[in-house]
Coordinates of C-alpha atoms in Angstrom, one line a residue:
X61 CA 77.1 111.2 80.8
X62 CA 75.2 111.8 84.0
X63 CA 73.0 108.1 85.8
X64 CA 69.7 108.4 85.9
X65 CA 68.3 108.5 89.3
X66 CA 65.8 105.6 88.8
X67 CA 65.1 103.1 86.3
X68 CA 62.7 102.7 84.0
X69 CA 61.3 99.8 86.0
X70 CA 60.4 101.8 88.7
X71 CA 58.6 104.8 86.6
X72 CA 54.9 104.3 87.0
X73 CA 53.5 103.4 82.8
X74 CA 51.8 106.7 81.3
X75 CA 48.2 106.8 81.4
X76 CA 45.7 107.2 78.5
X77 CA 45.9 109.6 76.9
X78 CA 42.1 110.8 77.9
X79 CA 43.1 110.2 81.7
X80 CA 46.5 112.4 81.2
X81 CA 47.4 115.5 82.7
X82 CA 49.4 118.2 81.4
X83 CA 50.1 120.2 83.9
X84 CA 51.4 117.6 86.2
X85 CA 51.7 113.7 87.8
X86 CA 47.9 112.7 88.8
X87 CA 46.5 110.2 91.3
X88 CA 48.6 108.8 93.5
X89 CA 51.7 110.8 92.6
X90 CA 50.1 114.4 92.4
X91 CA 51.2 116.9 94.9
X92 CA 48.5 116.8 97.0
X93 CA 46.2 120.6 97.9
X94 CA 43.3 119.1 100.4
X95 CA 44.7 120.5 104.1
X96 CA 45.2 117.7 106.7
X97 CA 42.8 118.1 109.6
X98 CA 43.3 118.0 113.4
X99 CA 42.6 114.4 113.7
X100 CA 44.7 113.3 111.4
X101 CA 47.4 115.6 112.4
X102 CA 47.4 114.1 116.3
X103 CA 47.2 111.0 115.4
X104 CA 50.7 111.8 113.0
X105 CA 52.0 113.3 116.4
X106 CA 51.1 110.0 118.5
X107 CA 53.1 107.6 116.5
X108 CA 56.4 109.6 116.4
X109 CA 55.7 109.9 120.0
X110 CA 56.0 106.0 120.3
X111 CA 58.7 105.8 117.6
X112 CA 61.0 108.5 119.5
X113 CA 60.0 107.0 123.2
X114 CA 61.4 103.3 121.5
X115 CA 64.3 104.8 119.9
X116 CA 66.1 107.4 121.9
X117 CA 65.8 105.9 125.1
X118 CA 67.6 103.0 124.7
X119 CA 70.2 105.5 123.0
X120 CA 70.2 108.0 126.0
X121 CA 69.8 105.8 128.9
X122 CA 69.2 101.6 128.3
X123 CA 71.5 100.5 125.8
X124 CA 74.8 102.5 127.5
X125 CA 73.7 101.4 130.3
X126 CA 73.0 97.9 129.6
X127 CA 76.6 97.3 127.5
X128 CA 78.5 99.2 130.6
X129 CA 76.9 96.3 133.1
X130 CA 77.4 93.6 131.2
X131 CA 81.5 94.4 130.3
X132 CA 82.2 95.9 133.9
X133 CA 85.5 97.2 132.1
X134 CA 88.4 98.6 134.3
X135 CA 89.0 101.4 132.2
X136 CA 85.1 103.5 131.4
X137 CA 86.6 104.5 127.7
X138 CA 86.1 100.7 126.7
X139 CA 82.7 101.0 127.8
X140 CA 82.1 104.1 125.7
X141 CA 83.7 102.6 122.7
X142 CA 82.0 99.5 122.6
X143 CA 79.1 101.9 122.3
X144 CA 80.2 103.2 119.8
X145 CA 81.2 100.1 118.0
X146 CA 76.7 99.1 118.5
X147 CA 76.0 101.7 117.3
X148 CA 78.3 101.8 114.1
X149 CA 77.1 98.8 113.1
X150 CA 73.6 99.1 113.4
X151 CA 74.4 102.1 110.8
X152 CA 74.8 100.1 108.2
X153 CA 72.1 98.2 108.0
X154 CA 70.4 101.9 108.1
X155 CA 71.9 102.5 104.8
X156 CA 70.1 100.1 103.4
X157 CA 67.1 99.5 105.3
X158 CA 66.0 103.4 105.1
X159 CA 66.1 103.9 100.6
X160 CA 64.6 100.2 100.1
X161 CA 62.1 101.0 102.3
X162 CA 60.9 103.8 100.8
X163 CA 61.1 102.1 97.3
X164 CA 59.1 99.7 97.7
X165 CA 56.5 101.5 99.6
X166 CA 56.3 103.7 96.5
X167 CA 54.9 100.7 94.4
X168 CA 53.5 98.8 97.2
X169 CA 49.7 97.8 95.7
X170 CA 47.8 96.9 98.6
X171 CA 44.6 97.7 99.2
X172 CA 45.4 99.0 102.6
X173 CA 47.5 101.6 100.6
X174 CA 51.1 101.9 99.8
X175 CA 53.0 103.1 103.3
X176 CA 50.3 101.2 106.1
X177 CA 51.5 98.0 105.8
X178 CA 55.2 99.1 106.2
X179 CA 54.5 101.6 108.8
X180 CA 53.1 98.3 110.5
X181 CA 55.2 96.2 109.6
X182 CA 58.3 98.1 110.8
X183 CA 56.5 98.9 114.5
X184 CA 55.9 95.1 115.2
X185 CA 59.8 94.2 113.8
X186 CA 60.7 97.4 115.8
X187 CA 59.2 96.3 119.2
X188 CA 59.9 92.8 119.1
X189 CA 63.8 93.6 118.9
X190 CA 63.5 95.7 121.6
X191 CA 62.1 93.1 123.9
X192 CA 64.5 90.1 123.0
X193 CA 67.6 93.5 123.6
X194 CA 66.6 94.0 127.1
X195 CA 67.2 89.9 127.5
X196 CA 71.1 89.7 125.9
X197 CA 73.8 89.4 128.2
X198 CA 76.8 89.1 125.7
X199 CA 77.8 92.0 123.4
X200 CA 77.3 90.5 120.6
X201 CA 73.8 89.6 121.3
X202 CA 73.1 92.8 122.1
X203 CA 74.2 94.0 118.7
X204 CA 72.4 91.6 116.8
X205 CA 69.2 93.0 119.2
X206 CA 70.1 96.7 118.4
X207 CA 70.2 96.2 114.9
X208 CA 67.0 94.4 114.1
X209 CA 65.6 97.4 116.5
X210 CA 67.1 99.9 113.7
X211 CA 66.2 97.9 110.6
X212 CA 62.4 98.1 112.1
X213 CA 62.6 101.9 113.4
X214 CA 63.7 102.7 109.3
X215 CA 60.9 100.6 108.0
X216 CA 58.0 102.1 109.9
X217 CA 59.5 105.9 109.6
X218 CA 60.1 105.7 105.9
X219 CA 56.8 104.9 105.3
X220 CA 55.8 107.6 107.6
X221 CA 57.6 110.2 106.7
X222 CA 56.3 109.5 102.9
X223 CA 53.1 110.4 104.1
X224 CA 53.8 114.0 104.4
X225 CA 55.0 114.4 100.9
X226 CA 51.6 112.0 99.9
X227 CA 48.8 113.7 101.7
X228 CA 50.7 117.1 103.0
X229 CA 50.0 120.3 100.7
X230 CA 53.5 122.4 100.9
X231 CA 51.9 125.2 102.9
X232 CA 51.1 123.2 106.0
X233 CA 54.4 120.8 105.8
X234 CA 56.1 123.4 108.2
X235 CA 53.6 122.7 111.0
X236 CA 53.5 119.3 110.0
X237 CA 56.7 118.4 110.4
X238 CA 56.4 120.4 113.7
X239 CA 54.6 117.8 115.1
X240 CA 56.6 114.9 113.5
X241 CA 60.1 116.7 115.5
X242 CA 58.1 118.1 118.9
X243 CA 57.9 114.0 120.1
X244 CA 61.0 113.6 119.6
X245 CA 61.6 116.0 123.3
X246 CA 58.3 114.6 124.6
X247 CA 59.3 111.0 123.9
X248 CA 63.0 111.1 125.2
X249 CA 61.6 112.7 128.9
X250 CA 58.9 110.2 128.8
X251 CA 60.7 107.6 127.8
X252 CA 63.3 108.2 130.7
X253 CA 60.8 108.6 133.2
X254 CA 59.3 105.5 132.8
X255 CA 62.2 103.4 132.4
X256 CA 63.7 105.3 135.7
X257 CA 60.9 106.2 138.0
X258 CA 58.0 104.0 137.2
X259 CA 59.2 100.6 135.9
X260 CA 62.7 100.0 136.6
X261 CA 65.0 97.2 135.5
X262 CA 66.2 96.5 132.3
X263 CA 64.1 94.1 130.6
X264 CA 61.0 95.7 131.8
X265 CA 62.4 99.1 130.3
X266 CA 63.0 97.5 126.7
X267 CA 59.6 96.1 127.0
X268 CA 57.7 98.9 128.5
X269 CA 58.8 101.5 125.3
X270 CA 58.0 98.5 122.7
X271 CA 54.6 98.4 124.1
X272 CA 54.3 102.1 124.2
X273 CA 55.4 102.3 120.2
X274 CA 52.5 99.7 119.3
X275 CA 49.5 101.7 121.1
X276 CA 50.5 104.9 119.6
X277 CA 50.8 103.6 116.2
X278 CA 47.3 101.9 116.3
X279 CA 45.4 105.4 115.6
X280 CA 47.7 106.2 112.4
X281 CA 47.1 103.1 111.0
X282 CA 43.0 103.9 110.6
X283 CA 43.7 106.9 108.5
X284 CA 43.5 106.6 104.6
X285 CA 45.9 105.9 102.6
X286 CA 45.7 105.6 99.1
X287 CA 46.4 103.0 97.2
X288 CA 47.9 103.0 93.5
X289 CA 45.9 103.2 90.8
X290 CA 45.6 100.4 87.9
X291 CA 47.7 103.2 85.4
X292 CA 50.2 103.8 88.1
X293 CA 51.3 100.5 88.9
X294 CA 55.0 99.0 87.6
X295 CA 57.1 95.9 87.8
X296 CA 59.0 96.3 90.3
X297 CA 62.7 94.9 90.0
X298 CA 66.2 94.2 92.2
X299 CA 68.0 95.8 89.2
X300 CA 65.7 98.8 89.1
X301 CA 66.0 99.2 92.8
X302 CA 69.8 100.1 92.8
X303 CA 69.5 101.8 89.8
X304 CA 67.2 104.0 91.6
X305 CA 69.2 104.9 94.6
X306 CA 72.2 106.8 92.5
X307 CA 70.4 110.9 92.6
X308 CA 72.9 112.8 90.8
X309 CA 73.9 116.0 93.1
X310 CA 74.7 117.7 89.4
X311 CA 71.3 117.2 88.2
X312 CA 69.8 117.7 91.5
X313 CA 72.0 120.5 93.6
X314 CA 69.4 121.4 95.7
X315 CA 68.7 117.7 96.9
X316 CA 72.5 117.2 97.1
X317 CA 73.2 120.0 99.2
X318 CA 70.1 119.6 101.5
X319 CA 71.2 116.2 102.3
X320 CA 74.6 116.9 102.9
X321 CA 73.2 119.8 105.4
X322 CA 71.4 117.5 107.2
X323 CA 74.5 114.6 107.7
X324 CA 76.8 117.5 108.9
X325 CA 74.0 118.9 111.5
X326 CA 72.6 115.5 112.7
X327 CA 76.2 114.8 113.6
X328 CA 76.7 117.3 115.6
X329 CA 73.6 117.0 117.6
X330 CA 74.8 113.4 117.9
X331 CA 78.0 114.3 119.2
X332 CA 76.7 116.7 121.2
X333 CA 73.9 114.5 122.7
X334 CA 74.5 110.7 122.7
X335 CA 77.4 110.6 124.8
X336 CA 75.9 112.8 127.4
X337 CA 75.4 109.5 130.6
X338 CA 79.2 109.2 130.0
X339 CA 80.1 112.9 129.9
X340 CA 78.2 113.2 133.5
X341 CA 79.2 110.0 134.6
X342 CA 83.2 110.3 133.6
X343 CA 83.8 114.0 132.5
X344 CA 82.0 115.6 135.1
X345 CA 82.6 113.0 137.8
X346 CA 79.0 113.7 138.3
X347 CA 77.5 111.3 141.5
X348 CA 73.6 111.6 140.2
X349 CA 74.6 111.4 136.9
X350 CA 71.3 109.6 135.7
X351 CA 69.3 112.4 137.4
X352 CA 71.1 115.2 135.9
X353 CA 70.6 113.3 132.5
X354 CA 66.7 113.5 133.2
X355 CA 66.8 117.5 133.9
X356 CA 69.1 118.2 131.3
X357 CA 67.3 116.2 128.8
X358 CA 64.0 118.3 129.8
X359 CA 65.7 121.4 129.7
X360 CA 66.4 120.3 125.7
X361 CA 62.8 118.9 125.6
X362 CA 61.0 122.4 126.0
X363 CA 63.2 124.6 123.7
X364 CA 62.5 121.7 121.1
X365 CA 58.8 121.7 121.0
X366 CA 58.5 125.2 121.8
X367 CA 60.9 125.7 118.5
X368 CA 59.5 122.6 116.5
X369 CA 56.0 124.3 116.6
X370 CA 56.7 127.8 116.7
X371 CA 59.3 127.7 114.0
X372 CA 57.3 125.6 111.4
X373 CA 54.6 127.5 111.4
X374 CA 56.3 130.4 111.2
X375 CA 58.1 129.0 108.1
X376 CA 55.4 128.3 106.8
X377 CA 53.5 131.5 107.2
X378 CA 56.6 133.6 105.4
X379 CA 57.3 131.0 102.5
X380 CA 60.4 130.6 103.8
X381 CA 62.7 127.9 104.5
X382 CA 66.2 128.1 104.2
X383 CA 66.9 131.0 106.5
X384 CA 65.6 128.9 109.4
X385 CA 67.7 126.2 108.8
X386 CA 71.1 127.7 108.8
X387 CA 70.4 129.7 111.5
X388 CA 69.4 127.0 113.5
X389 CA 72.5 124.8 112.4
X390 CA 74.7 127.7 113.5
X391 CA 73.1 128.3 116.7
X392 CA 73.4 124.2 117.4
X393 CA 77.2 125.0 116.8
X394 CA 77.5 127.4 119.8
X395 CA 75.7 125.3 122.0
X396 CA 78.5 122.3 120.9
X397 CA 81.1 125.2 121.5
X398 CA 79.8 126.3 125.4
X399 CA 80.4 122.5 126.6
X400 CA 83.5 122.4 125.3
X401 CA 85.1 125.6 126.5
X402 CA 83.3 125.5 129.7
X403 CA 83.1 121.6 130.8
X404 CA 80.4 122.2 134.2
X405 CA 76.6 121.2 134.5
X406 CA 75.4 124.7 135.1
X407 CA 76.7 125.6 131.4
X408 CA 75.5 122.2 130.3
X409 CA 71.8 123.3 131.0
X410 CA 72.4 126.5 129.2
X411 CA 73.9 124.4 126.0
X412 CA 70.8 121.9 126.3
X413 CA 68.6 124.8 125.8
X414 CA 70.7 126.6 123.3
X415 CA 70.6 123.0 121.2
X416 CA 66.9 121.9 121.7
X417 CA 65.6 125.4 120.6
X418 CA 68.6 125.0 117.2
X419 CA 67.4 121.3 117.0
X420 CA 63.9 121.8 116.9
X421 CA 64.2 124.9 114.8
X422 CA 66.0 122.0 112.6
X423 CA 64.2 119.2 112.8
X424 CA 60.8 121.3 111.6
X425 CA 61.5 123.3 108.8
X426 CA 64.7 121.4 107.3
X427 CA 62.0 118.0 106.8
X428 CA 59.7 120.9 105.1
X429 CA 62.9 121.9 103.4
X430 CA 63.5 117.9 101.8
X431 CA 59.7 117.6 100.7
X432 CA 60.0 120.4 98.6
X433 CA 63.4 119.5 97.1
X434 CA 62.4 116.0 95.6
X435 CA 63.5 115.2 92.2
X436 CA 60.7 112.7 91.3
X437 CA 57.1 112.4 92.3
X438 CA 57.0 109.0 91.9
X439 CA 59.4 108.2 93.9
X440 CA 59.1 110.0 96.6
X441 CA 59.2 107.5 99.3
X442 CA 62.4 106.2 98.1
X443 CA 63.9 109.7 98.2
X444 CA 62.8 110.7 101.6
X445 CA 64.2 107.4 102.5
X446 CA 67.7 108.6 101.1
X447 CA 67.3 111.9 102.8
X448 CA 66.5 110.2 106.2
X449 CA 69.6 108.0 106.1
X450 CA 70.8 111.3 106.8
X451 CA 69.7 111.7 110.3
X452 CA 69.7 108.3 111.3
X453 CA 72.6 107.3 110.3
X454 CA 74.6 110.0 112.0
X455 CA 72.6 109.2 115.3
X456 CA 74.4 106.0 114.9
X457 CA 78.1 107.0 113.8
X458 CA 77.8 110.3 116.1
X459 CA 78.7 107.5 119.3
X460 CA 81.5 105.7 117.5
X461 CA 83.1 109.1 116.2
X462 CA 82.9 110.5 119.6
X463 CA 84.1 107.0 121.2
X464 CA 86.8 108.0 119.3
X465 CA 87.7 111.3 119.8
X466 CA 87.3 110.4 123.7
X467 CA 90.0 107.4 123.2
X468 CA 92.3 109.5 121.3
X469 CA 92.1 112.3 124.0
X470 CA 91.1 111.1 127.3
X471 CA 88.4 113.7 127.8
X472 CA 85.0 115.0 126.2
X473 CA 86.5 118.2 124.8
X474 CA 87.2 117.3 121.3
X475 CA 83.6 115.4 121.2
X476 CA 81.9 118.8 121.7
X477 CA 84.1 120.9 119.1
X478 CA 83.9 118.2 116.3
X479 CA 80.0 118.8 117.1
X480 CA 80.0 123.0 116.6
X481 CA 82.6 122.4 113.5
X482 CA 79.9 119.4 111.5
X483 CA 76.7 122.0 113.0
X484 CA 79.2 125.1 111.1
X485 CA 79.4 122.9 107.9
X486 CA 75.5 122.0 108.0
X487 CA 74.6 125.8 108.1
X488 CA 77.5 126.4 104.8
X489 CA 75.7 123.4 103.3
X490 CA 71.9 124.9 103.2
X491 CA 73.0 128.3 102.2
X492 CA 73.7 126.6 98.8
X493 CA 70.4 125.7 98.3
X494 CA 68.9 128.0 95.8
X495 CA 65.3 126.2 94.3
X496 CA 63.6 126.8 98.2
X497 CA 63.9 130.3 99.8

């Protein structure tokens, strides 16, 4: 006998049967058909540009950085793997963090809606993590640090990313999701700049991005959102939460195979992007290694948005979804492949352009892609939160597998063809998908 996805504690009670509607879930849990307007959708775009600025540059640039300082090892491969080691860690708090999240944000009854206090909530846990990480000087602190930094990244972007499926119609989610995956380029470039060029030192880098994330979220926070009606609210239990996270791939293919795309691809860009300081630094023997890291990571950040935006919309306009997505996953492979066959910085810029324009392509239309392969309305926080453990939590184990693979080998080579062969398996994956076209 197949588990239910979620309990019966978690399903919202049925209304009246005057206030009942046949075609469909109403209130809070009805797919929603009122476009989102401008305003709405920069203000979207703003606080992924302070979520992506606090997150991936202490990934890129602060947090390798800051563990390599404080262990001055004799031998750079510790450095790398005790990377890898944070970052592994901090994954499996992700786990967790990302599917409870977006539970109980689905039955959250305040009357500031059901995802605002959460997005809050996660941006204030978020920043304050990031200002105690930039004052540990033991590894172990620094851990700690790193992970309450993930646990509040998850909380605010589960609730975030639930608002598309809340308040997105399904023709515009292509676009939309544009603009959720575009400042993810912006917010690594700006983020390096400023911790680089404009306020250096470690502790005021930390604290510089966590101020950042708290201003952009501000203007997201004064949009509606709305809150659950008396005939959609339920008891909300420990027991029911579990319950609720099992989504059985043979009742659900289409979810099953869309998230297992997304783990295969979002380790590969992981392993193709999160060791890239070290690959300068130690595979390329590169002397301006940080600097290189800057133009390479602008290189990626143009072929993102330009494909985030361009891509989406054009998803959107032809109804379709899957197509982009695998090609996009097999063009991330080739990129993975370049750097490995041809280990030099002039390729590298080719391969950074080759994977921001697959990434963004990606990022865009595959988070289109999830909202439309949902198995439950009503829970549709909780199921973009499983879906998201998907990316995040191969941004975090991409470091320790590549750690790895550089221990095992003494070189970068095998980092970058374990990245094309997960991107390969990613674009497999999505072909499965049959519900979505």
């Amino acid at each position: 006998m197949t588990r239910p996805h979620h309990d019966a504690a978690l399903t919202p009670p049925t209304p009246p049967a005057g206030d009942a509607d046949p075609t469909g879930p109403t209130g809070a849990f009805a797919e929603p058909t009122r476009p989102v307007r401008a305003g709405w959708m920069a203000a979207f775009a703003a606080a992924w540009l302070g979520i992506w600025m606090a997150q991936l540059t202490p990934v890129q640039l602060l947090l390798p950085a800051q563990i390599d300082a404080e262990l001055h090892p004799d031998d750079w491969i510790e450095s790398v793997v005790a990377f890898g080691a944070v970052s592994g860690v901090a994954a499996l708090f992700v786990i967790v963090a990302y599917p409870l999240t977006g539970a109980l944000s689905d039955r959250t009854t305040s009357r500031f809606g059901r995802r605002r206090p959460w997005i809050a909530a996660g941006a204030v846990l978020f920043a304050v993590s990031l200002v105690v990480l930039g004052a540990q000087h033991e590894l172990w602190a620094i851990g700690l640090a790193w992970i309450g930094a993930t646990v509040g990244f998850c909380v605010m972007t589960a609730a975030l990313t639930a608002t598309i499926s809340d308040q997105v119609p399904v023709a515009q989610r292509g676009v939309v999701s544009g603009w959720m995956s575009a400042p993810q380029a912006v917010g690594i470039i700006l983020g390096l700049v400023l911790v680089t060029m404009v306020f250096t030192g470690q502790a005021t880098g930390y604290a510089v991005v966590a101020v950042a994330l708290l201003l952009l979220a501000v203007p997201f926070l004064f949009r509606s959102d709305a809150a659950l009606g008396a005939g959609e609210r339920a008891r909300v239990t420990a027991r029911g939460i579990v319950a609720s996270l099992w989504i059985s791939p043979r009742e659900h293919p289409d979810f099953g195979w869309t998230l297992l795309s997304r783990v295969l691809v979002s380790i590969g860009n992981a392993l193709g992007t999160s060791l890239l300081l070290y690959f300068l630094m130690f595979g390329l023997g590169d002397a301006n290694a940080e600097e290189d890291l800057l133009v390479l990571t602008l290189v990626y950040m143009v072929f993102v948005i330009v494909a985030s935006l361009a891509f989406g919309r054009l998803s959107d306009a032809l109804g379709r979804r899957r197509i982009f997505v695998l090609l996009a996953a097999a063009l991330q492979g080739v990129a993975a492949l370049l750097l490995a066959v041809f280990p030099d910085l002039a390729v590298a810029m080719v391969a950074a352009g080759l994977l921001g324009l697959a990434y963004g392509c990606f990022l865009s239309v595959d988070q289109a892609l999830a909202t439309q392969v949902l198995p439950d309305p009503a829970a549709r926080g909780k199921d973009l939160g499983i879906m998201n453990i998907a990316t995040a939590v191969p941004q975090s184990l991409g470091p320790l597998l590549g750690a790895f693979a550089v221990a095992a080998t003494g070189s970068f080579t095998l980092v970058f063809v374990l990245g094309a062969a997960f991107a390969f398996a990613g674009a497999f994956a999505v072909s499965r998908v049959r519900s979505v076209r």
